[in-house]
PDB file of C-alpha atoms in Angstrom:
ATOM      1  CA  UNK A   1    -105.070  77.409  63.565  1.00 46.00           C
ATOM      2  CA  UNK A   2    -107.792  76.033  65.632  1.00 47.00           C
ATOM      3  CA  UNK A   3    -108.496  72.053  64.158  1.00 48.00           C
ATOM      4  CA  UNK A   4    -104.068  71.645  64.450  1.00 49.00           C
ATOM      5  CA  UNK A   5    -105.153  73.027  68.282  1.00 47.00           C
ATOM      6  CA  UNK A   6    -108.046  70.490  68.663  1.00 45.00           C
ATOM      7  CA  UNK A   7    -106.076  67.737  67.092  1.00 46.00           C
ATOM      8  CA  UNK A   8    -103.448  68.022  69.805  1.00 48.00           C
ATOM      9  CA  UNK A   9    -105.488  68.565  73.170  1.00 46.00           C
ATOM     10  CA  UNK A  10    -107.570  65.553  71.525  1.00 50.00           C
ATOM     11  CA  UNK A  11    -104.271  63.343  71.123  1.00 49.00           C
ATOM     12  CA  UNK A  12    -102.959  64.635  75.235  1.00 54.00           C
ATOM     13  CA  UNK A  13    -106.566  63.409  76.148  1.00 49.00           C
ATOM     14  CA  UNK A  14    -105.932  59.753  74.170  1.00 58.00           C
ATOM     15  CA  UNK A  15    -102.796  59.661  75.122  1.00 62.00           C
ATOM     16  CA  UNK A  16    -103.857  60.229  79.253  1.00 64.00           C
ATOM     17  CA  UNK A  17    -107.001  58.435  78.605  1.00 60.00           C
ATOM     18  CA  UNK A  18    -104.379  54.892  77.384  1.00 72.00           C
ATOM     19  CA  UNK A  19    -102.663  55.855  80.904  1.00 74.00           C
ATOM     20  CA  UNK A  20    -105.234  55.511  83.000  1.00 74.00           C
ATOM     21  CA  UNK A  21    -107.091  52.595  81.117  1.00 77.00           C
ATOM     22  CA  UNK A  22    -104.048  50.356  81.914  1.00 79.00           C
ATOM     23  CA  UNK A  23    -103.298  51.137  85.091  1.00 83.00           C
ATOM     24  CA  UNK A  24    -106.650  50.412  86.018  1.00 80.00           C
ATOM     25  CA  UNK A  25    -105.968  47.199  84.327  1.00 82.00           C
ATOM     26  CA  UNK A  26    -102.735  47.168  86.430  1.00 85.00           C
ATOM     27  CA  UNK A  27    -104.064  47.728  90.071  1.00 84.00           C
ATOM     28  CA  UNK A  28    -107.293  45.535  88.922  1.00 81.00           C
ATOM     29  CA  UNK A  29    -105.006  42.470  88.229  1.00 87.00           C
ATOM     30  CA  UNK A  30    -102.619  43.373  91.697  1.00 87.00           C
ATOM     31  CA  UNK A  31    -105.948  43.225  93.915  1.00 84.00           C
ATOM     32  CA  UNK A  32    -107.773  40.208  91.917  1.00 79.00           C
ATOM     33  CA  UNK A  33    -105.144  37.741  92.003  1.00 88.00           C
ATOM     34  CA  UNK A  34    -103.652  39.402  95.068  1.00 83.00           C
ATOM     35  CA  UNK A  35    -107.168  38.370  96.383  1.00 80.00           C
ATOM     36  CA  UNK A  36    -107.030  34.953  95.316  1.00 79.00           C
ATOM     37  CA  UNK A  37    -104.027  34.318  96.637  1.00 85.00           C
ATOM     38  CA  UNK A  38    -104.188  35.108 100.217  1.00 85.00           C
ATOM     39  CA  UNK A  39    -108.095  33.604 100.562  1.00 81.00           C
ATOM     40  CA  UNK A  40    -105.890  30.557  99.432  1.00 84.00           C
ATOM     41  CA  UNK A  41    -102.739  31.068 102.472  1.00 87.00           C
ATOM     42  CA  UNK A  42    -105.632  31.567 104.949  1.00 90.00           C
ATOM     43  CA  UNK A  43    -108.939  29.483 104.067  1.00 92.00           C
ATOM     44  CA  UNK A  44    -110.197  25.876 102.805  1.00 92.00           C
ATOM     45  CA  UNK A  45    -113.377  25.057 100.646  1.00 92.00           C
ATOM     46  CA  UNK A  46    -115.233  22.452 102.322  1.00 94.00           C
ATOM     47  CA  UNK A  47    -118.819  20.792 101.014  1.00 93.00           C
ATOM     48  CA  UNK A  48    -121.095  19.759 103.678  1.00 93.00           C
ATOM     49  CA  UNK A  49    -122.118  16.133 102.675  1.00 89.00           C
ATOM     50  CA  UNK A  50    -125.446  16.403 105.135  1.00 92.00           C
ATOM     51  CA  UNK A  51    -128.136  18.119 106.429  1.00 94.00           C
ATOM     52  CA  UNK A  52    -127.245  18.284 109.876  1.00 95.00           C
ATOM     53  CA  UNK A  53    -126.094  21.787 109.800  1.00 96.00           C
ATOM     54  CA  UNK A  54    -129.342  23.290 108.236  1.00 95.00           C
ATOM     55  CA  UNK A  55    -130.815  26.015 108.051  1.00 95.00           C
ATOM     56  CA  UNK A  56    -127.654  27.613 108.332  1.00 95.00           C
ATOM     57  CA  UNK A  57    -125.824  25.642 105.798  1.00 96.00           C
ATOM     58  CA  UNK A  58    -127.659  23.692 103.355  1.00 94.00           C
ATOM     59  CA  UNK A  59    -126.650  19.932 102.264  1.00 94.00           C
ATOM     60  CA  UNK A  60    -123.919  19.764  99.173  1.00 93.00           C
ATOM     61  CA  UNK A  61    -123.155  23.807 100.496  1.00 95.00           C
ATOM     62  CA  UNK A  62    -119.690  25.035  99.809  1.00 94.00           C
ATOM     63  CA  UNK A  63    -117.785  27.149 102.790  1.00 95.00           C
ATOM     64  CA  UNK A  64    -114.849  28.970 102.892  1.00 94.00           C
ATOM     65  CA  UNK A  65    -113.159  27.676 106.655  1.00 95.00           C
ATOM     66  CA  UNK A  66    -109.913  29.476 107.967  1.00 94.00           C
ATOM     67  CA  UNK A  67    -107.119  27.117 108.909  1.00 93.00           C
ATOM     68  CA  UNK A  68    -107.013  28.105 112.578  1.00 93.00           C
ATOM     69  CA  UNK A  69    -105.321  26.744 115.470  1.00 92.00           C
ATOM     70  CA  UNK A  70    -108.048  24.290 117.669  1.00 92.00           C
ATOM     71  CA  UNK A  71    -106.404  26.520 120.147  1.00 91.00           C
ATOM     72  CA  UNK A  72    -108.659  30.076 119.092  1.00 93.00           C
ATOM     73  CA  UNK A  73    -112.133  28.170 118.915  1.00 96.00           C
ATOM     74  CA  UNK A  74    -114.949  29.776 120.920  1.00 96.00           C
ATOM     75  CA  UNK A  75    -118.000  28.519 121.303  1.00 97.00           C
ATOM     76  CA  UNK A  76    -120.867  29.532 118.600  1.00 96.00           C
ATOM     77  CA  UNK A  77    -118.176  28.450 116.438  1.00 97.00           C
ATOM     78  CA  UNK A  78    -118.819  26.618 113.515  1.00 97.00           C
ATOM     79  CA  UNK A  79    -115.987  24.334 112.767  1.00 97.00           C
ATOM     80  CA  UNK A  80    -114.032  21.420 110.924  1.00 96.00           C
ATOM     81  CA  UNK A  81    -112.993  18.449 112.535  1.00 95.00           C
ATOM     82  CA  UNK A  82    -111.898  15.213 112.256  1.00 93.00           C
ATOM     83  CA  UNK A  83    -111.894  12.804 114.944  1.00 91.00           C
ATOM     84  CA  UNK A  84    -111.407   8.772 114.482  1.00 86.00           C
ATOM     85  CA  UNK A  85    -113.969   7.802 117.083  1.00 87.00           C
ATOM     86  CA  UNK A  86    -116.409  10.225 114.436  1.00 90.00           C
ATOM     87  CA  UNK A  87    -115.543   8.826 111.317  1.00 84.00           C
ATOM     88  CA  UNK A  88    -112.719   9.051 109.402  1.00 80.00           C
ATOM     89  CA  UNK A  89    -114.258  12.575 107.025  1.00 88.00           C
ATOM     90  CA  UNK A  90    -114.195  16.121 107.829  1.00 91.00           C
ATOM     91  CA  UNK A  91    -117.310  16.881 109.668  1.00 94.00           C
ATOM     92  CA  UNK A  92    -119.019  19.862 110.315  1.00 96.00           C
ATOM     93  CA  UNK A  93    -120.304  21.088 113.555  1.00 97.00           C
ATOM     94  CA  UNK A  94    -121.362  23.919 116.073  1.00 97.00           C
ATOM     95  CA  UNK A  95    -118.813  24.397 118.905  1.00 98.00           C
ATOM     96  CA  UNK A  96    -121.775  24.619 121.664  1.00 97.00           C
ATOM     97  CA  UNK A  97    -119.667  23.980 124.773  1.00 97.00           C
ATOM     98  CA  UNK A  98    -115.494  23.869 126.252  1.00 97.00           C
ATOM     99  CA  UNK A  99    -113.716  22.468 128.584  1.00 96.00           C
ATOM    100  CA  UNK A 100    -114.872  22.447 131.739  1.00 95.00           C
ATOM    101  CA  UNK A 101    -118.392  23.938 130.331  1.00 96.00           C
ATOM    102  CA  UNK A 102    -121.944  21.797 132.109  1.00 97.00           C
ATOM    103  CA  UNK A 103    -123.793  21.643 128.829  1.00 97.00           C
ATOM    104  CA  UNK A 104    -127.368  19.927 129.656  1.00 97.00           C
ATOM    105  CA  UNK A 105    -130.909  20.192 127.664  1.00 95.00           C
ATOM    106  CA  UNK A 106    -133.117  21.116 128.000  1.00 94.00           C
ATOM    107  CA  UNK A 107    -135.323  23.466 130.227  1.00 94.00           C
ATOM    108  CA  UNK A 108    -139.349  24.077 130.359  1.00 92.00           C
ATOM    109  CA  UNK A 109    -138.845  26.295 127.631  1.00 93.00           C
ATOM    110  CA  UNK A 110    -136.818  24.196 125.769  1.00 94.00           C
ATOM    111  CA  UNK A 111    -133.696  25.701 125.615  1.00 96.00           C
ATOM    112  CA  UNK A 112    -129.959  24.224 126.125  1.00 97.00           C
ATOM    113  CA  UNK A 113    -127.799  25.690 128.991  1.00 96.00           C
ATOM    114  CA  UNK A 114    -124.261  25.926 129.501  1.00 96.00           C
ATOM    115  CA  UNK A 115    -123.549  25.780 133.259  1.00 96.00           C
ATOM    116  CA  UNK A 116    -127.132  27.098 133.857  1.00 94.00           C
ATOM    117  CA  UNK A 117    -127.160  29.628 131.806  1.00 94.00           C
ATOM    118  CA  UNK A 118    -130.263  29.037 129.013  1.00 95.00           C
ATOM    119  CA  UNK A 119    -128.592  30.167 125.530  1.00 94.00           C
ATOM    120  CA  UNK A 120    -130.939  31.487 122.906  1.00 93.00           C
ATOM    121  CA  UNK A 121    -130.446  29.432 119.444  1.00 95.00           C
ATOM    122  CA  UNK A 122    -132.169  31.749 116.433  1.00 93.00           C
ATOM    123  CA  UNK A 123    -130.004  29.348 114.104  1.00 93.00           C
ATOM    124  CA  UNK A 124    -131.425  25.750 114.758  1.00 95.00           C
ATOM    125  CA  UNK A 125    -133.859  24.030 112.552  1.00 92.00           C
ATOM    126  CA  UNK A 126    -137.625  24.311 113.540  1.00 87.00           C
ATOM    127  CA  UNK A 127    -138.939  25.794 116.514  1.00 85.00           C
ATOM    128  CA  UNK A 128    -138.891  22.417 118.893  1.00 88.00           C
ATOM    129  CA  UNK A 129    -136.843  21.932 121.838  1.00 94.00           C
ATOM    130  CA  UNK A 130    -133.270  22.461 121.687  1.00 95.00           C
ATOM    131  CA  UNK A 131    -132.714  18.552 121.103  1.00 95.00           C
ATOM    132  CA  UNK A 132    -135.459  15.969 121.220  1.00 94.00           C
ATOM    133  CA  UNK A 133    -133.836  14.057 123.757  1.00 93.00           C
ATOM    134  CA  UNK A 134    -132.164  15.595 127.256  1.00 94.00           C
ATOM    135  CA  UNK A 135    -128.663  14.982 127.704  1.00 95.00           C
ATOM    136  CA  UNK A 136    -125.931  16.585 130.627  1.00 95.00           C
ATOM    137  CA  UNK A 137    -122.318  16.358 129.420  1.00 95.00           C
ATOM    138  CA  UNK A 138    -119.279  18.251 131.274  1.00 96.00           C
ATOM    139  CA  UNK A 139    -116.876  18.989 128.966  1.00 96.00           C
ATOM    140  CA  UNK A 140    -113.341  17.898 129.545  1.00 96.00           C
ATOM    141  CA  UNK A 141    -110.219  20.217 129.718  1.00 96.00           C
ATOM    142  CA  UNK A 142    -108.736  20.842 126.413  1.00 96.00           C
ATOM    143  CA  UNK A 143    -111.963  19.446 124.976  1.00 97.00           C
ATOM    144  CA  UNK A 144    -114.954  20.923 122.274  1.00 98.00           C
ATOM    145  CA  UNK A 145    -118.564  19.587 122.504  1.00 97.00           C
ATOM    146  CA  UNK A 146    -120.507  19.835 119.012  1.00 98.00           C
ATOM    147  CA  UNK A 147    -123.606  20.043 117.873  1.00 97.00           C
ATOM    148  CA  UNK A 148    -125.487  20.097 114.403  1.00 96.00           C
ATOM    149  CA  UNK A 149    -127.989  23.335 114.123  1.00 96.00           C
ATOM    150  CA  UNK A 150    -130.899  20.604 112.401  1.00 96.00           C
ATOM    151  CA  UNK A 151    -130.795  18.848 115.866  1.00 95.00           C
ATOM    152  CA  UNK A 152    -132.886  16.143 115.173  1.00 94.00           C
ATOM    153  CA  UNK A 153    -131.066  15.173 112.189  1.00 93.00           C
ATOM    154  CA  UNK A 154    -127.634  15.651 113.168  1.00 95.00           C
ATOM    155  CA  UNK A 155    -124.935  12.429 114.647  1.00 93.00           C
ATOM    156  CA  UNK A 156    -123.135  14.533 117.092  1.00 95.00           C
ATOM    157  CA  UNK A 157    -121.386  14.813 120.593  1.00 96.00           C
ATOM    158  CA  UNK A 158    -125.140  13.712 121.800  1.00 96.00           C
ATOM    159  CA  UNK A 159    -124.519   9.952 120.310  1.00 94.00           C
ATOM    160  CA  UNK A 160    -121.010   9.247 121.576  1.00 93.00           C
ATOM    161  CA  UNK A 161    -121.754  10.870 125.727  1.00 94.00           C
ATOM    162  CA  UNK A 162    -120.684   7.378 126.810  1.00 90.00           C
ATOM    163  CA  UNK A 163    -117.572   7.626 125.282  1.00 84.00           C
ATOM    164  CA  UNK A 164    -114.332   8.722 127.510  1.00 80.00           C
ATOM    165  CA  UNK A 165    -114.654  12.035 126.972  1.00 88.00           C
ATOM    166  CA  UNK A 166    -118.088  12.386 127.422  1.00 89.00           C
ATOM    167  CA  UNK A 167    -118.484  12.837 123.688  1.00 93.00           C
ATOM    168  CA  UNK A 168    -116.332  15.665 123.195  1.00 96.00           C
ATOM    169  CA  UNK A 169    -113.302  15.969 120.909  1.00 96.00           C
ATOM    170  CA  UNK A 170    -109.933  17.449 121.428  1.00 96.00           C
ATOM    171  CA  UNK A 171    -108.716  20.830 119.678  1.00 97.00           C
ATOM    172  CA  UNK A 172    -106.014  19.339 118.012  1.00 95.00           C
ATOM    173  CA  UNK A 173    -108.765  17.304 115.755  1.00 95.00           C
ATOM    174  CA  UNK A 174    -110.023  20.877 114.641  1.00 96.00           C
ATOM    175  CA  UNK A 175    -108.806  22.051 110.772  1.00 93.00           C
ATOM    176  CA  UNK A 176    -110.548  24.961 110.553  1.00 96.00           C
ATOM    177  CA  UNK A 177    -113.377  27.399 111.425  1.00 96.00           C
ATOM    178  CA  UNK A 178    -116.355  28.488 108.719  1.00 96.00           C
ATOM    179  CA  UNK A 179    -115.912  31.851 108.151  1.00 94.00           C
ATOM    180  CA  UNK A 180    -118.701  32.328 104.852  1.00 93.00           C
ATOM    181  CA  UNK A 181    -120.587  30.390 103.054  1.00 93.00           C
ATOM    182  CA  UNK A 182    -119.721  30.218  99.081  1.00 89.00           C
ATOM    183  CA  UNK A 183    -122.557  28.407  97.518  1.00 88.00           C
ATOM    184  CA  UNK A 184    -124.694  28.233  96.214  1.00 87.00           C
ATOM    185  CA  UNK A 185    -125.266  31.796  95.062  1.00 83.00           C
ATOM    186  CA  UNK A 186    -128.045  32.363  96.796  1.00 85.00           C
ATOM    187  CA  UNK A 187    -126.366  31.851 100.286  1.00 86.00           C
ATOM    188  CA  UNK A 188    -123.410  33.408 100.312  1.00 88.00           C
ATOM    189  CA  UNK A 189    -122.263  35.595 103.226  1.00 87.00           C
ATOM    190  CA  UNK A 190    -120.124  35.896 106.469  1.00 89.00           C
ATOM    191  CA  UNK A 191    -120.942  33.550 109.102  1.00 89.00           C
ATOM    192  CA  UNK A 192    -122.559  35.798 111.739  1.00 87.00           C
ATOM    193  CA  UNK A 193    -121.083  34.836 115.748  1.00 89.00           C
ATOM    194  CA  UNK A 194    -124.654  33.842 118.034  1.00 89.00           C
ATOM    195  CA  UNK A 195    -125.087  36.937 119.928  1.00 89.00           C
ATOM    196  CA  UNK A 196    -126.460  34.468 122.823  1.00 88.00           C
ATOM    197  CA  UNK A 197    -122.654  33.316 123.479  1.00 92.00           C
ATOM    198  CA  UNK A 198    -121.131  36.195 123.397  1.00 89.00           C
ATOM    199  CA  UNK A 199    -121.781  37.607 127.042  1.00 86.00           C
ATOM    200  CA  UNK A 200    -120.559  33.953 128.436  1.00 91.00           C
ATOM    201  CA  UNK A 201    -116.738  33.780 129.622  1.00 89.00           C
ATOM    202  CA  UNK A 202    -114.486  33.761 126.168  1.00 90.00           C
ATOM    203  CA  UNK A 203    -116.708  35.719 123.869  1.00 91.00           C
ATOM    204  CA  UNK A 204    -116.925  34.828 120.552  1.00 92.00           C
ATOM    205  CA  UNK A 205    -114.343  34.445 118.203  1.00 92.00           C
ATOM    206  CA  UNK A 206    -113.532  37.025 115.208  1.00 87.00           C
ATOM    207  CA  UNK A 207    -114.193  36.671 111.470  1.00 85.00           C
ATOM    208  CA  UNK A 208    -110.938  36.857 109.856  1.00 87.00           C
ATOM    209  CA  UNK A 209    -110.267  38.845 106.407  1.00 88.00           C
ATOM    210  CA  UNK A 210    -112.914  36.891 104.480  1.00 83.00           C
ATOM    211  CA  UNK A 211    -115.059  40.541 103.683  1.00 84.00           C
ATOM    212  CA  UNK A 212    -111.406  42.256 102.689  1.00 86.00           C
ATOM    213  CA  UNK A 213    -110.250  39.688 100.343  1.00 86.00           C
ATOM    214  CA  UNK A 214    -113.564  39.495  98.745  1.00 82.00           C
ATOM    215  CA  UNK A 215    -113.798  43.250  98.594  1.00 84.00           C
ATOM    216  CA  UNK A 216    -110.311  43.015  96.845  1.00 85.00           C
ATOM    217  CA  UNK A 217    -111.719  40.359  94.291  1.00 82.00           C
ATOM    218  CA  UNK A 218    -114.531  42.829  93.222  1.00 84.00           C
ATOM    219  CA  UNK A 219    -112.859  45.875  93.520  1.00 85.00           C
ATOM    220  CA  UNK A 220    -109.847  43.672  91.248  1.00 82.00           C
ATOM    221  CA  UNK A 221    -112.521  42.710  88.434  1.00 85.00           C
ATOM    222  CA  UNK A 222    -114.487  45.985  88.327  1.00 85.00           C
ATOM    223  CA  UNK A 223    -111.335  47.724  87.794  1.00 84.00           C
ATOM    224  CA  UNK A 224    -110.038  45.376  85.007  1.00 87.00           C
ATOM    225  CA  UNK A 225    -113.721  45.445  83.533  1.00 86.00           C
ATOM    226  CA  UNK A 226    -113.651  49.342  83.367  1.00 84.00           C
ATOM    227  CA  UNK A 227    -110.005  49.450  82.239  1.00 79.00           C
ATOM    228  CA  UNK A 228    -110.801  47.440  79.628  1.00 78.00           C
ATOM    229  CA  UNK A 229    -113.468  48.794  78.415  1.00 76.00           C
ATOM    230  CA  UNK A 230    -112.028  52.339  77.936  1.00 66.00           C
ATOM    231  CA  UNK A 231    -109.796  51.760  74.223  1.00 58.00           C
ATOM    232  CA  UNK A 232    -113.117  50.724  72.199  1.00 59.00           C
ATOM    233  CA  UNK A 233    -115.363  53.126  74.100  1.00 57.00           C
ATOM    234  CA  UNK A 234    -112.527  55.898  72.691  1.00 54.00           C
ATOM    235  CA  UNK A 235    -112.232  54.440  69.567  1.00 56.00           C
ATOM    236  CA  UNK A 236    -115.599  54.532  68.989  1.00 60.00           C
ATOM    237  CA  UNK A 237    -116.149  58.393  70.011  1.00 57.00           C
ATOM    238  CA  UNK A 238    -113.014  59.058  67.888  1.00 53.00           C
ATOM    239  CA  UNK A 239    -114.869  57.844  64.933  1.00 59.00           C
ATOM    240  CA  UNK A 240    -117.923  59.567  65.899  1.00 58.00           C
ATOM    241  CA  UNK A 241    -116.605  63.068  65.985  1.00 60.00           C
ATOM    242  CA  UNK A 242    -114.596  62.231  63.023  1.00 54.00           C
TER     243      UNK A 242
END
């Protein structure tokens, strides 16, 4: 009688375990695949071809850029854009000025100024001034002033200062805003908004849903692995009891 009761109990336990493992795999698949679909709808992968954005983004690094309208771009954002004056390929630079801004460099301490306000830029390559050459520019309405983080090795708005738009590009030229680094693995992470720009009028932008997407993919993978592992583990336990 005791053996029969134990057999029924073990049977119910195995059945319940199988149901739970199947449910875990099903939920995991929804989260895993749903995360990738969500990412595909909102983000584009880009490879940065030069070192003009180091140390923030290394040459050859892969980034995830959210597809946004140019009107959503704020100072401090790193954007992917394409402008015929700059060339035929997508480029990646940081926005330091928007329409109406007076951008200049450098102060006695070597800092960039926006409308006369010095800006701390901890993301720059090296410890020198914010630009090896001095410059001044007034950004036309609807335009963006763009600089690389590696100021001594970046062809950016400073090179185009004599253009009709004072080196700026139209907001409509922006294809996407970089939200995260995806490769190499050692650099994976969400792109932080520079605190120095948050105190200026308009503030900084908010990152897209890249973190919830990453969590959904990781959680889905874990549930799939745990659910799939239940069967072999349960069978091994049954053999040991036998």
